[in-house]
Structure formats: C-alpha cells, structure tokens
Protein backbone atom coordinates (compact mmCIF):
# COMPACT_ATOMS: atom_id res chain seq x y z
CA MET A 1 -0.06 0.07 -0.02
CA THR A 2 1.43 3.62 -1.00
CA ASP A 3 0.40 7.14 -0.18
CA THR A 4 -1.14 7.73 -3.56
CA ASP A 5 -3.55 4.69 -2.16
CA LEU A 6 -4.62 6.68 0.68
CA PRO A 7 -6.91 9.83 0.78
CA PRO A 8 -5.51 13.71 0.27
CA ARG A 9 -5.72 15.55 3.28
CA LEU A 10 -7.12 18.63 4.07
CA THR A 11 -7.53 19.82 0.24
CA ASN A 12 -11.07 21.13 0.55
CA LEU A 13 -9.83 23.48 3.45
CA THR A 14 -9.02 26.86 2.25
CA PHE A 15 -8.35 28.12 6.24
CA HIS A 16 -7.84 25.20 8.79
CA GLY A 17 -10.40 26.56 11.15
CA PRO A 18 -13.84 28.39 10.71
CA LEU A 19 -13.01 31.14 9.30
CA SER A 20 -15.00 32.41 5.88
CA GLU A 21 -13.86 34.00 2.72
CA GLY A 22 -15.64 37.48 3.82
CA ARG A 23 -14.38 37.36 7.38
CA ALA A 24 -10.29 36.40 5.85
CA GLU A 25 -10.72 39.20 3.10
CA ARG A 26 -12.08 42.06 5.80
CA LEU A 27 -9.57 41.12 8.51
CA ALA A 28 -6.31 40.98 5.84
CA GLY A 29 -7.44 44.08 4.75
CA GLU A 30 -7.70 45.79 8.15
CA LEU A 31 -4.11 44.33 9.43
CA ALA A 32 -2.63 45.80 5.96
CA ALA A 33 -3.96 48.74 6.35
CA THR A 34 -1.78 49.55 9.45
CA ARG A 35 1.21 49.37 6.97
CA PRO A 36 3.33 46.41 8.24
CA SER A 37 6.92 46.06 7.32
CA THR A 38 6.84 42.56 8.96
CA VAL A 39 4.03 40.04 9.44
CA LEU A 40 4.63 36.33 11.66
CA ASP A 41 2.42 33.60 11.64
CA ILE A 42 2.14 31.21 14.62
CA GLY A 43 1.77 27.47 13.72
CA CYS A 44 0.95 28.66 10.09
CA GLY A 45 -0.35 25.39 8.51
CA TRP A 46 -0.17 26.25 4.75
CA GLY A 47 0.10 29.85 5.56
CA GLU A 48 -3.51 30.91 3.71
CA PHE A 49 -4.22 33.97 5.87
CA LEU A 50 -0.54 34.89 6.14
CA LEU A 51 -0.48 34.97 2.19
CA ARG A 52 -3.60 37.28 2.27
CA VAL A 53 -2.21 39.84 4.65
CA LEU A 54 0.97 39.65 2.48
CA ASP A 55 -0.97 40.53 -0.87
CA ALA A 56 -2.90 42.96 0.95
CA ALA A 57 0.12 44.63 1.83
CA PRO A 58 2.73 44.50 -0.96
CA GLY A 59 5.66 46.27 1.11
CA ALA A 60 5.49 43.40 3.81
CA THR A 61 7.71 40.38 4.23
CA GLY A 62 6.32 37.33 6.15
CA VAL A 63 7.52 33.94 8.28
CA GLY A 64 5.18 31.43 9.12
CA LEU A 65 6.13 29.07 11.50
CA ASP A 66 5.20 24.96 12.11
CA ILE A 67 6.39 22.18 12.50
CA ARG A 68 4.46 19.89 10.04
CA GLU A 69 6.40 19.57 7.07
CA ASP A 70 3.95 18.53 4.54
CA ASP A 71 1.65 21.91 5.13
CA LEU A 72 4.72 24.07 4.92
CA ALA A 73 5.90 22.58 1.73
CA ARG A 74 2.16 23.53 0.72
CA GLY A 75 2.44 26.72 1.96
CA ARG A 76 5.78 27.38 -0.24
CA ARG A 77 4.26 26.17 -3.39
CA VAL A 78 0.91 28.20 -3.19
CA ALA A 79 3.49 31.52 -2.48
CA GLU A 80 5.35 30.66 -5.38
CA ALA A 81 2.32 30.50 -7.72
CA ARG A 82 1.31 33.56 -6.37
CA GLY A 83 4.09 35.36 -6.91
CA LEU A 84 4.69 35.82 -3.30
CA GLY A 85 7.52 33.28 -2.72
CA GLU A 86 10.30 36.29 -2.37
CA ARG A 87 8.09 37.59 0.82
CA ALA A 88 6.93 34.42 2.60
CA ALA A 89 9.05 32.11 4.30
CA PHE A 90 8.00 29.07 5.91
CA VAL A 91 10.16 27.80 8.46
CA ALA A 92 9.95 24.19 10.03
CA GLU A 93 10.14 25.36 13.76
CA SER A 94 8.48 25.20 17.30
CA ALA A 95 7.34 28.77 18.16
CA LEU A 96 7.86 28.41 21.90
CA GLY A 97 10.65 31.05 22.60
CA THR A 98 11.16 31.90 18.49
CA ARG A 99 13.66 34.59 17.56
CA HIS A 100 11.56 35.31 14.50
CA GLY A 101 10.11 38.64 16.25
CA PRO A 102 8.98 41.10 16.96
CA ALA A 103 6.75 41.72 14.04
CA ASP A 104 4.59 44.29 13.15
CA VAL A 105 1.42 42.09 12.53
CA VAL A 106 1.34 38.50 14.69
CA LEU A 107 -1.14 35.95 13.45
CA CYS A 108 -2.30 33.14 16.18
CA MET A 109 -5.23 31.51 14.13
CA GLY A 110 -6.15 28.59 16.89
CA SER A 111 -2.28 28.14 17.70
CA GLY A 112 -2.09 29.43 20.60
CA GLN A 113 -0.85 25.97 21.91
CA ALA A 114 2.65 26.18 20.00
CA LEU A 115 3.17 29.48 22.26
CA CYS A 116 2.82 27.03 25.48
CA ASP A 117 5.09 24.39 27.11
CA PRO A 118 4.07 21.30 25.60
CA GLU A 119 4.70 18.91 28.82
CA GLY A 120 1.73 21.19 30.75
CA PRO A 121 -1.56 21.99 30.34
CA TYR A 122 -2.39 24.78 27.74
CA ASP A 123 -2.35 28.05 29.16
CA VAL A 124 -3.85 31.17 27.32
CA ALA A 125 -2.03 33.50 29.72
CA ALA A 126 1.38 32.02 28.53
CA ALA A 127 0.36 32.35 25.17
CA LEU A 128 -0.63 36.18 25.39
CA ALA A 129 2.32 36.59 27.13
CA GLU A 130 4.36 35.45 24.21
CA LEU A 131 2.23 37.07 21.60
CA ARG A 132 3.21 41.00 23.81
CA ARG A 133 6.57 39.98 23.10
CA LEU A 134 6.48 39.28 19.45
CA VAL A 135 4.59 42.27 18.16
CA THR A 136 6.25 45.73 17.86
CA PRO A 137 4.77 48.62 19.93
CA GLY A 138 1.77 49.68 17.78
CA GLY A 139 1.55 46.58 15.95
CA ARG A 140 -1.22 44.25 15.82
CA VAL A 141 -1.98 40.81 16.92
CA LEU A 142 -4.87 38.74 15.21
CA LEU A 143 -5.55 36.11 17.96
CA GLY A 144 -7.99 33.02 16.71
CA GLU A 145 -8.84 31.39 20.04
CA GLY A 146 -11.38 28.92 21.11
CA PHE A 147 -13.75 29.86 24.01
CA TRP A 148 -16.74 28.33 25.49
CA GLN A 149 -20.36 29.83 24.80
CA ARG A 150 -21.56 28.53 27.85
CA VAL A 151 -20.05 26.47 30.28
CA PRO A 152 -20.25 22.47 29.29
CA ALA A 153 -22.10 20.27 31.58
CA PRO A 154 -20.07 16.97 32.63
CA GLU A 155 -22.17 14.93 30.25
CA GLU A 156 -21.29 17.13 27.18
CA LEU A 157 -17.49 17.16 27.98
CA ALA A 158 -17.67 13.33 28.03
CA ARG A 159 -18.94 13.26 24.47
CA MET A 160 -15.99 15.63 23.41
CA TRP A 161 -12.44 14.79 22.75
CA PRO A 162 -10.60 12.42 25.48
CA GLY A 163 -10.01 14.27 28.31
CA ALA A 164 -12.27 17.37 27.79
CA HIS A 165 -12.89 19.53 30.79
CA GLU A 166 -14.14 22.83 31.90
CA GLY A 167 -10.69 24.42 32.50
CA ASP A 168 -9.73 24.11 28.26
CA HIS A 169 -11.31 26.96 27.07
CA LEU A 170 -12.86 30.28 29.07
CA LEU A 171 -15.89 32.14 28.63
CA LEU A 172 -15.55 34.91 26.14
CA GLY A 173 -15.18 37.76 28.79
CA ALA A 174 -12.95 36.08 30.49
CA LEU A 175 -10.70 35.56 27.37
CA VAL A 176 -10.62 39.44 26.55
CA ASP A 177 -10.02 39.82 30.19
CA GLU A 178 -6.70 37.64 30.19
CA ALA A 179 -5.68 39.55 26.96
CA VAL A 180 -6.29 42.92 28.44
CA GLU A 181 -3.97 41.66 31.75
CA ALA A 182 -1.37 40.59 29.00
CA GLY A 183 -1.44 44.08 28.21
CA PHE A 184 -3.33 44.50 25.14
CA ARG A 185 -6.68 46.39 24.22
CA PRO A 186 -9.18 44.90 22.10
CA VAL A 187 -9.49 46.79 19.11
CA ARG A 188 -12.07 44.04 17.51
CA ILE A 189 -14.08 41.33 19.21
CA GLU A 190 -15.86 38.82 16.78
CA THR A 191 -16.95 35.34 16.85
CA ALA A 192 -17.31 32.61 14.35
CA THR A 193 -20.67 32.03 13.23
CA GLY A 194 -22.55 28.39 12.78
CA GLN A 195 -22.22 28.66 9.27
CA GLU A 196 -18.58 28.93 9.57
CA TRP A 197 -18.30 26.21 11.74
CA GLU A 198 -20.58 23.94 9.71
CA ASP A 199 -18.62 24.62 6.33
CA PHE A 200 -15.35 24.09 8.30
CA GLU A 201 -16.05 20.71 10.33
CA SER A 202 -17.67 19.31 6.69
CA ASP A 203 -14.64 20.41 4.68
CA TYR A 204 -12.51 18.68 7.28
CA ARG A 205 -13.59 15.13 6.57
CA SER A 206 -15.22 15.89 2.75
CA ASP A 207 -11.99 14.42 1.33
CA LEU A 208 -12.20 11.56 3.63
CA GLU A 209 -15.72 10.92 3.74
CA LEU A 210 -15.39 10.74 -0.49
CA TRP A 211 -12.80 8.44 -0.16
CA LEU A 212 -14.36 6.17 2.22
CA ALA A 213 -17.60 5.99 -0.21
CA GLU A 214 -15.37 4.72 -3.31
CA ASN A 215 -12.74 2.43 -1.13
CA ARG A 216 -15.29 0.61 1.18
CA ASP A 217 -13.09 -2.40 0.95
CA HIS A 218 -9.65 -0.82 1.01
CA PRO A 219 -7.29 -2.42 3.83
CA ALA A 220 -7.02 1.17 5.45
CA ALA A 221 -10.85 1.79 5.36
CA PRO A 222 -11.69 0.43 8.60
CA GLU A 223 -9.47 2.37 10.41
CA ILE A 224 -10.21 5.64 8.58
CA ARG A 225 -13.70 5.09 8.87
CA ALA A 226 -13.41 4.91 12.75
CA ARG A 227 -11.34 8.08 13.02
CA VAL A 228 -14.20 10.28 10.82
CA ASP A 229 -16.83 8.78 12.26
CA GLY A 230 -15.09 9.58 16.01
CA GLN A 231 -14.69 13.09 15.13
CA ARG A 232 -18.11 13.70 13.49
CA SER A 233 -19.69 12.04 16.84
CA THR A 234 -17.34 14.50 18.92
CA TRP A 235 -18.70 17.67 16.97
CA LEU A 236 -22.15 16.89 16.33
CA ASN A 237 -22.79 15.38 19.75
CA GLY A 238 -19.99 17.24 21.82
CA TYR A 239 -19.01 20.67 21.19
CA ARG A 240 -21.31 22.15 18.51
CA ASP A 241 -22.89 25.20 19.89
CA ILE A 242 -20.74 24.86 23.05
CA LEU A 243 -17.34 25.58 21.76
CA GLY A 244 -17.07 28.91 19.80
CA MET A 245 -13.77 30.73 18.22
CA ALA A 246 -13.05 34.25 18.77
CA TYR A 247 -10.99 36.35 16.58
CA LEU A 248 -9.78 39.16 18.58
CA THR A 249 -7.61 41.92 16.87
CA LEU A 250 -5.58 43.42 19.78
CA VAL A 251 -2.92 46.21 19.89
CA PRO A 252 -0.40 46.19 22.63
CA ALA A 253 -1.08 48.89 25.30
CA GLY A 254 1.77 51.69 25.91
C-alpha cells in the first residue's frame, strides 16, 4: 500500500479553522491597512491567511512557523504560484521562544498551544504573554482562540475530545480579560458563525468521506472510517454550539 492509495489531506479546506472568505478578506485588509513591514504567523499550517495579508500589504515580508513539513511545503507552493515566494518564508520550527520577531503583525489562528510548554496544560495567559513579546509597539495581533459559549455540563464534556474538561477554554468575557491583563487593548472582538463552523467541519472531513465512499473495501478503510466517525460524533454530539471561536484584533497597550 502506497501513499497514493490513501485519501488526500485537507484539500477542500482554505483555512484550518471556522473562517469564511468574507471575514478573512476583511480582517486581512484591516491588518494590511496598518502598513506592516513584517508579519509573523504562529502555527501557520499552509499559511493561507499569512499570504492574504502579504498580498494586501505589498511592502511586507512574512514568516510562517509550523512543525508539519507537508503543510509548510504546501504553503511554499502556493506562495510561489501567487508571486509571493520572495516575500514569504515557511520555517519548520516550534514557535515557543522563537526569535522570529518582533513583527508588526502577529497571527495566531487557533495555534496558541504552539506558544505553551508542550509538557503542561494549555495556558492562554502564557500564549498571550508570548504574543505580547512578539509584536512591535503599535503593531497588531490577530488571535483566533476557542472559547466556551456556555460552561459545558459534565455529560457534554464526556462527548467531546478525550480528556475534555471545563478548564480547556474560557468564556468569551474571561478570554478578553486575559488579553487585557497581558497588556493588550482589544480593537475588535468577533466570533465565528454557525455557518463558518459547519463549513469548516464538513470540509475538514470531506476528502476522507469521499474516499471512503469509493474505497469501502480498502485495507485502510476500517481505521479511517472509525476515525472519521469519531471526529464527526465529537462535533455533532459534543462541542457543537458549545465551543466558539473568537477572532480578537489586539494592539499592545503603551
């Protein structure tokens, strides 16, 4: 069995999160309007949003950090195809303690864990402290961060990801308070819509679902089917309408 026998990975996703084209274009334009010279993307994946900002800010250069080489390679290919290869670098590196900064715009879209101790629990305060270190005075941070729309009950947590507990996320108000405590002022506070979540969740699994429909007897099908069915159940029977995604545009307080 070769890799060509297996399903493709995330080809139907534009962004690795619940983010619509319209919101992405507006946010990228707002960040570009600050005329940044440098952009840093933490946990960039294939860096689609980073490339949108660079395209809207012709004088800027950007660096995307991630540890998945296949995603980084995809980002490099897309950057070259869009004529941004000379302005965008994709670096295989853990973001914790990175020296790629400070930057005028720092992006952290659902990747706050990349700024925390991998041996400990997720710590949003630690991630925010790192983002404060990495942004220039007067710069901007765009933080995409999960939050509880309401505190989940124990039986709801039991239907989410393995080990899910109430402390995994904050309520939106507490999340914004943490950003202020870390030395930021929140310029914009917005949250993903239900449609953005449904598009993301469907597109996240669509490659696998289509492959399974056409390869039901493939040796890898039972494992892939169990994994996809588990992911779908975790969403539909677990965190749907409970877990939200906030997009916070933050400016460092003087």
